[in-house]
mmCIF file of N, CA and C in Angstrom:
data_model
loop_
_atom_site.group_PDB
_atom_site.id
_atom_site.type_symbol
_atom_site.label_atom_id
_atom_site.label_comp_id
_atom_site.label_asym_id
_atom_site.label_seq_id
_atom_site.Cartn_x
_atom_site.Cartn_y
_atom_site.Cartn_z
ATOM 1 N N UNK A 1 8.769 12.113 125.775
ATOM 2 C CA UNK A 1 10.218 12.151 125.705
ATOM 3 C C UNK A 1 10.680 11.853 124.279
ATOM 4 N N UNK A 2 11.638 12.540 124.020
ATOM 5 C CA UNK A 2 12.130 12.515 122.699
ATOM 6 C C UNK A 2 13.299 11.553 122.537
ATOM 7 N N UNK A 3 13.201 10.816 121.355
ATOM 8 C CA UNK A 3 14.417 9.524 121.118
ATOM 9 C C UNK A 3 15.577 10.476 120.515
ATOM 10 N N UNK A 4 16.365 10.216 120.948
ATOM 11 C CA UNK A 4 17.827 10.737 120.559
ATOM 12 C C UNK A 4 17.865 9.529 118.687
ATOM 13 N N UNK A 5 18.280 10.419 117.649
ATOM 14 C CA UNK A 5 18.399 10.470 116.093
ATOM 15 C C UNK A 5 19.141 8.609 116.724
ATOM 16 N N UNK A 6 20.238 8.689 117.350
ATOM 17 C CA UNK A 6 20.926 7.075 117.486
ATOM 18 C C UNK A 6 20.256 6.237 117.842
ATOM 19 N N UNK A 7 19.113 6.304 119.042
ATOM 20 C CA UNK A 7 18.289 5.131 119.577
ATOM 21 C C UNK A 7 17.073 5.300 117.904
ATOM 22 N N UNK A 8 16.901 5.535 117.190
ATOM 23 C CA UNK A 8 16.068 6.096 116.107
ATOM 24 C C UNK A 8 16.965 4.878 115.224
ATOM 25 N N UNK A 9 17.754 5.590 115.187
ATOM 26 C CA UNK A 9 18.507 4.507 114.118
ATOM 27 C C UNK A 9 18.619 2.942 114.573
ATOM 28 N N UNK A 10 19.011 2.722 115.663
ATOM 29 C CA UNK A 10 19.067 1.570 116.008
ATOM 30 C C UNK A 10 17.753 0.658 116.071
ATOM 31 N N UNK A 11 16.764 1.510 116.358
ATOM 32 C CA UNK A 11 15.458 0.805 116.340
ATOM 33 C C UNK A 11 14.812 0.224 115.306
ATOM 34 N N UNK A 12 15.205 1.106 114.026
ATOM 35 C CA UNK A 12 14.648 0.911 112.846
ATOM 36 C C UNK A 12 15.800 0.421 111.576
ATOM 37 N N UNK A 13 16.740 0.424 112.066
ATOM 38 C CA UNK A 13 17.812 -0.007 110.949
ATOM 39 C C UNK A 13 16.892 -1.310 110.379
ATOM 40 N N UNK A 14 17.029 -2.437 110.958
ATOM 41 C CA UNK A 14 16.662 -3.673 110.242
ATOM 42 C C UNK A 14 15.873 -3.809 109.296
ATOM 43 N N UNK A 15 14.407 -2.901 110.252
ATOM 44 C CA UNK A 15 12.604 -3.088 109.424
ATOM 45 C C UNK A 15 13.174 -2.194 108.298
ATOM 46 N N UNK A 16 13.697 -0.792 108.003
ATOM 47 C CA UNK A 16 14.066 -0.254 107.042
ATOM 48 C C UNK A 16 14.974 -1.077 106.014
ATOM 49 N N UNK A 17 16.187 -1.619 106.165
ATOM 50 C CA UNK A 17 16.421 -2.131 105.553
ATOM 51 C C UNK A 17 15.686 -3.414 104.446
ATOM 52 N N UNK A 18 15.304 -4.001 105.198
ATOM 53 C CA UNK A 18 14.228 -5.327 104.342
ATOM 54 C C UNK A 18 13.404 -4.752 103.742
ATOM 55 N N UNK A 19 12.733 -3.555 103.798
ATOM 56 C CA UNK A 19 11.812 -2.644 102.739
ATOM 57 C C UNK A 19 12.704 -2.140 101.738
ATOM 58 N N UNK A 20 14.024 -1.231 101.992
ATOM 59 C CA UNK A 20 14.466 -1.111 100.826
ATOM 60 C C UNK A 20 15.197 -2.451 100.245
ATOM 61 N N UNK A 21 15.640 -3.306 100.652
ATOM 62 C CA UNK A 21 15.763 -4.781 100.034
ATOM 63 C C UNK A 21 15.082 -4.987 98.805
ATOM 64 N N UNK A 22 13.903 -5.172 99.501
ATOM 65 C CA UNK A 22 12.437 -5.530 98.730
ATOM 66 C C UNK A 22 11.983 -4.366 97.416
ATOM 67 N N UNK A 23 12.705 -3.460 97.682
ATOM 68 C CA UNK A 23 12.098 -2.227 96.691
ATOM 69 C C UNK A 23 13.103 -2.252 95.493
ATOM 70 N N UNK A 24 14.685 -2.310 96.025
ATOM 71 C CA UNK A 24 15.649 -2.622 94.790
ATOM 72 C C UNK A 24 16.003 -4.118 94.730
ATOM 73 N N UNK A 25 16.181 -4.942 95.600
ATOM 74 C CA UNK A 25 16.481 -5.901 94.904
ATOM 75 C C UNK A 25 17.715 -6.568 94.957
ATOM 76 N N UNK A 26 18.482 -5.700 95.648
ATOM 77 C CA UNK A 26 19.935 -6.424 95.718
ATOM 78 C C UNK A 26 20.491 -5.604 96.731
ATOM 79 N N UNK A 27 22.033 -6.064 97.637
ATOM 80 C CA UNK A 27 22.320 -5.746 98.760
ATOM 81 C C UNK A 27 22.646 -4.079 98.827
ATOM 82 N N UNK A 28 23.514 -4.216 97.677
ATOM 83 C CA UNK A 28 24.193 -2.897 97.680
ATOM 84 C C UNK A 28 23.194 -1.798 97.774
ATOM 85 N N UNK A 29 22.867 -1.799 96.426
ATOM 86 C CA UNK A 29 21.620 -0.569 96.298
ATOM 87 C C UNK A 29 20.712 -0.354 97.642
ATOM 88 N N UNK A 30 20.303 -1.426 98.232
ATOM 89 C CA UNK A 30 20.089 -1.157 99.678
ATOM 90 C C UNK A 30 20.101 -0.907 100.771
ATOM 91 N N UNK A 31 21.815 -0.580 100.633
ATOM 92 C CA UNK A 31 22.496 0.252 101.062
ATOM 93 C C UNK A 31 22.458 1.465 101.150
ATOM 94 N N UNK A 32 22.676 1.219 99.539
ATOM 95 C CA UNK A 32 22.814 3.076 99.172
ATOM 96 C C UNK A 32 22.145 3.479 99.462
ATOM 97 N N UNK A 33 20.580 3.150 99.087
ATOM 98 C CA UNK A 33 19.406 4.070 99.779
ATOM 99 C C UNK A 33 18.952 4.188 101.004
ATOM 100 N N UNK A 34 19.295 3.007 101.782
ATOM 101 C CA UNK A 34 19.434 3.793 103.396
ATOM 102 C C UNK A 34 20.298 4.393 103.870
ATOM 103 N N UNK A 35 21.680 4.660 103.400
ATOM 104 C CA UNK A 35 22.734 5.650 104.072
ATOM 105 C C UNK A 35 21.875 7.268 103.977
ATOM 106 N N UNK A 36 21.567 6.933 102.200
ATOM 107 C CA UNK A 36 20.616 8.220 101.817
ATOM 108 C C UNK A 36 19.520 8.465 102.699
ATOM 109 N N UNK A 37 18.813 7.777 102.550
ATOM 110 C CA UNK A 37 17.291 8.388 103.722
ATOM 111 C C UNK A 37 17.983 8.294 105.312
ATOM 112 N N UNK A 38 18.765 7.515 105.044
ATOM 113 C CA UNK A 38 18.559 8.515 107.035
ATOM 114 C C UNK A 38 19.673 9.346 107.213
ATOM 115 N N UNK A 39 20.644 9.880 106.291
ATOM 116 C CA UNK A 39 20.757 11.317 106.146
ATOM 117 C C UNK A 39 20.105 11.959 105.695
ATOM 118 N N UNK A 40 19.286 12.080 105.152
ATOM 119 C CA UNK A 40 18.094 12.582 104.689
ATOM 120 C C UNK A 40 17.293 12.934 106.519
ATOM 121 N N UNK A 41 17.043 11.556 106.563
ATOM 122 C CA UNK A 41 15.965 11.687 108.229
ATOM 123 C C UNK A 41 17.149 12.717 109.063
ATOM 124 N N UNK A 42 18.263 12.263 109.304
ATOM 125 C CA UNK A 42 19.039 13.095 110.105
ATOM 126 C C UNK A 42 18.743 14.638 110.318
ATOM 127 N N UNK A 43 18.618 14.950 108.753
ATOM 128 C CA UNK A 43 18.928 16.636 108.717
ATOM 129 C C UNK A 43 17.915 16.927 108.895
ATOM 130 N N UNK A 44 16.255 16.293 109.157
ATOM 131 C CA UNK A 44 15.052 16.470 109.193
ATOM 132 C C UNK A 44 14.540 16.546 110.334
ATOM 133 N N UNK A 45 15.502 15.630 111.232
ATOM 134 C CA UNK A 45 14.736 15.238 112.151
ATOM 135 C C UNK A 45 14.286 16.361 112.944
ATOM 136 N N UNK A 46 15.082 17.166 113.301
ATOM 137 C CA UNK A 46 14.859 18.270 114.527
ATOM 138 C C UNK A 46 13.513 19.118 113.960
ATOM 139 N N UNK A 47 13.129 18.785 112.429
ATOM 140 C CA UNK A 47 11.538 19.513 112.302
ATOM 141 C C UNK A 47 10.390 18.261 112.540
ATOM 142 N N UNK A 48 10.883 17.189 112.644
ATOM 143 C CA UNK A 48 9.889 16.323 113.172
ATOM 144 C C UNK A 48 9.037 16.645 114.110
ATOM 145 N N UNK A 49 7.810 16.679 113.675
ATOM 146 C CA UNK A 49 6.888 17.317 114.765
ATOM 147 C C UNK A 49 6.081 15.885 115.603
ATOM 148 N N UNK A 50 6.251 14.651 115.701
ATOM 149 C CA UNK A 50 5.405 13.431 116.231
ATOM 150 C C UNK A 50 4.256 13.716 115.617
ATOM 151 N N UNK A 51 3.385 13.657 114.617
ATOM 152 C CA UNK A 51 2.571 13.947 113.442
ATOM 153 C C UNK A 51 1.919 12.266 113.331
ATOM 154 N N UNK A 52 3.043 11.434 113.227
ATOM 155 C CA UNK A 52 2.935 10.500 113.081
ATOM 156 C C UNK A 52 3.875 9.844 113.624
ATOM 157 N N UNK A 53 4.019 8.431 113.855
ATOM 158 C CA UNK A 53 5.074 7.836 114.248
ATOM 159 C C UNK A 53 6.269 7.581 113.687
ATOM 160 N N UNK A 54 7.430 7.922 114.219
ATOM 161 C CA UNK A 54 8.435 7.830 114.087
ATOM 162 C C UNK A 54 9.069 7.197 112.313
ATOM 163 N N UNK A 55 8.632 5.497 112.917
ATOM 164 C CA UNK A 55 8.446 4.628 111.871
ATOM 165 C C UNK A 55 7.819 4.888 110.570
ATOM 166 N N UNK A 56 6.879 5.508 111.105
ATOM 167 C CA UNK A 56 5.511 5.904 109.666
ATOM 168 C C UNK A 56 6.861 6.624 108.574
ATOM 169 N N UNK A 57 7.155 7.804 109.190
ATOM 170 C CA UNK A 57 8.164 8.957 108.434
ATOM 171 C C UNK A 57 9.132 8.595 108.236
ATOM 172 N N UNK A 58 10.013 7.510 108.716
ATOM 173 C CA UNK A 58 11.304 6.692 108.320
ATOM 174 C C UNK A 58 10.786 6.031 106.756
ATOM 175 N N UNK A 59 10.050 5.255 107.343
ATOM 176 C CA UNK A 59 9.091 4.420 106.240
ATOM 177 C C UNK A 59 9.130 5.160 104.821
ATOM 178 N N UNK A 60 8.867 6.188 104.649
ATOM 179 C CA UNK A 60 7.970 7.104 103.631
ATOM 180 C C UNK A 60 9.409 7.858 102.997
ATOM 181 N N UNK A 61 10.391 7.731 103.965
ATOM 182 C CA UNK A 61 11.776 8.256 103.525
ATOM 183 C C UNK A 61 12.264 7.659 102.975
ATOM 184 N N UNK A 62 12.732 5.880 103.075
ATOM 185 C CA UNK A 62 12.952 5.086 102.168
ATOM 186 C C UNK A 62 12.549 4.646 101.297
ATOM 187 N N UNK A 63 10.895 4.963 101.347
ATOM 188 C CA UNK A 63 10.643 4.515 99.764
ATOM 189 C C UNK A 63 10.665 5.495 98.625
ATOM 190 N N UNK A 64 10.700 6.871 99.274
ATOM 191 C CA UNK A 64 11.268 8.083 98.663
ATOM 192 C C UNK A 64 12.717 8.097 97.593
ATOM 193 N N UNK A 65 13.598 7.586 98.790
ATOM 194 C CA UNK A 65 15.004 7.383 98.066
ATOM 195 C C UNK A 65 15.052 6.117 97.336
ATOM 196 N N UNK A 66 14.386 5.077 98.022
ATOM 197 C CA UNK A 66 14.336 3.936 96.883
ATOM 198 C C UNK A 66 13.409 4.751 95.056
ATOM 199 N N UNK A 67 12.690 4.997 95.110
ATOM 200 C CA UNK A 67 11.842 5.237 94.077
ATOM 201 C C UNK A 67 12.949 6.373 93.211
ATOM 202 N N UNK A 68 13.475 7.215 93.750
ATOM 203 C CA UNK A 68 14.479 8.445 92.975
ATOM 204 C C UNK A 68 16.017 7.709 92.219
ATOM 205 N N UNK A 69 15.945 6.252 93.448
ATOM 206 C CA UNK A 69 17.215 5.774 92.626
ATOM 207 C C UNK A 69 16.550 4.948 91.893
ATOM 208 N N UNK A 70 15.630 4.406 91.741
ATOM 209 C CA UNK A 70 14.737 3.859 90.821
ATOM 210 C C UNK A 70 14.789 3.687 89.154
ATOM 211 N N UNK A 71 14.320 5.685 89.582
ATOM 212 C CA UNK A 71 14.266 6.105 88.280
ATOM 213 C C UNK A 71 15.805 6.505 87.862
ATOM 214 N N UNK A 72 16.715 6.714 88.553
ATOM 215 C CA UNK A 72 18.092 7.090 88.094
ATOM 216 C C UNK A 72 18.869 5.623 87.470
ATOM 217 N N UNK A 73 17.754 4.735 87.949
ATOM 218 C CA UNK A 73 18.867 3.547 87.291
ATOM 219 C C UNK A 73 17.363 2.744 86.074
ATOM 220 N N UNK A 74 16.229 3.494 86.336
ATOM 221 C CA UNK A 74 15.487 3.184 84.853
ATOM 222 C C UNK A 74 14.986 2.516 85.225
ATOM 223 N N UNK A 75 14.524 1.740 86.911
ATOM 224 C CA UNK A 75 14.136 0.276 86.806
ATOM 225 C C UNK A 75 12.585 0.111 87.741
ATOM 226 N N UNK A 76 12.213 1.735 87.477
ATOM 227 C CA UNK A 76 10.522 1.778 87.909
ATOM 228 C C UNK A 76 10.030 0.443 87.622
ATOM 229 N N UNK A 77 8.943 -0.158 88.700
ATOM 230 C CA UNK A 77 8.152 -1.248 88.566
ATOM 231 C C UNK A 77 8.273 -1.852 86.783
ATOM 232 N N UNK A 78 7.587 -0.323 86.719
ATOM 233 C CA UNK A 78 6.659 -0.556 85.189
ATOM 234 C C UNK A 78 7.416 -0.539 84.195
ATOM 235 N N UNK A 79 9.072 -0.078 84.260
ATOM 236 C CA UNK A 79 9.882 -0.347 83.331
ATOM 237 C C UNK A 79 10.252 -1.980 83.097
ATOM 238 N N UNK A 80 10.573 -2.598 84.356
ATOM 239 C CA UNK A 80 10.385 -3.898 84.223
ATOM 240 C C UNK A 80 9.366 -4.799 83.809
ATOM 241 N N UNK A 81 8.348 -4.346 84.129
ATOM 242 C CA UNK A 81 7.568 -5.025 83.770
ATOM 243 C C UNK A 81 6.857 -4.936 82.049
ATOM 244 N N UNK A 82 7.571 -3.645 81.846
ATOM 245 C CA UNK A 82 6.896 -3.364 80.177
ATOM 246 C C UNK A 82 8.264 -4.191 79.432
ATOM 247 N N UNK A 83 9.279 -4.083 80.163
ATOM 248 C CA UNK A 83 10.743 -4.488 79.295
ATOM 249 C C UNK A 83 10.051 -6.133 78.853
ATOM 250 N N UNK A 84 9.248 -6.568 80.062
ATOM 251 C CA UNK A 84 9.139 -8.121 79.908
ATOM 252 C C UNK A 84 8.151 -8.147 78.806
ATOM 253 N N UNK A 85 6.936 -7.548 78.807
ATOM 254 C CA UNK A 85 5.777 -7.987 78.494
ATOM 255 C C UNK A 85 5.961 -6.875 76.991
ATOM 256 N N UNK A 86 6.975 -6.541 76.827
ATOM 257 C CA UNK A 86 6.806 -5.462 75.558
ATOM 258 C C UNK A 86 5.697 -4.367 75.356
#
């Protein structure tokens, strides 16, 4: 049986969120990038083939959009970490 895109969202809002948390760093931006990936998942979903679990492909979506706003705001891992260490 197939989860309707809303029981999808509701299931995974939280665990998604605290990953992109953890990836930018502050509330907002963690925002932004989950409104993004699960419109992103939204428009996808109906080619979702169960390949993998649900979660797995949510998962892989947010760190997608986390990593693109990443680089749009310059602050790849390794930019931070070279900014520190010169």
């Amino acid at each position: 049986m197939e989860l309707s895109f809303d029981k999808v969202y509701e299931e995974q809002y939280d665990k998604l969120y605290k990953l992109a948390y953890r990836l930018m760093g502050n509330k907002e931006e963690a925002e932004d990038v989950l409104q993004e990936a699960f419109l992103n998942a939204y428009s996808a979903y109906p080619k979702f083939k169960n390949n993998s679990q649900i979660s797995t492909w949510l998962y892989r979506i947010v760190v997608n959009c986390s990593y693109k706003n990443m680089k749009k705001l310059k602050r790849l891992p390794i930019y931070d970490i070279a900014s520190r260490h010169n």
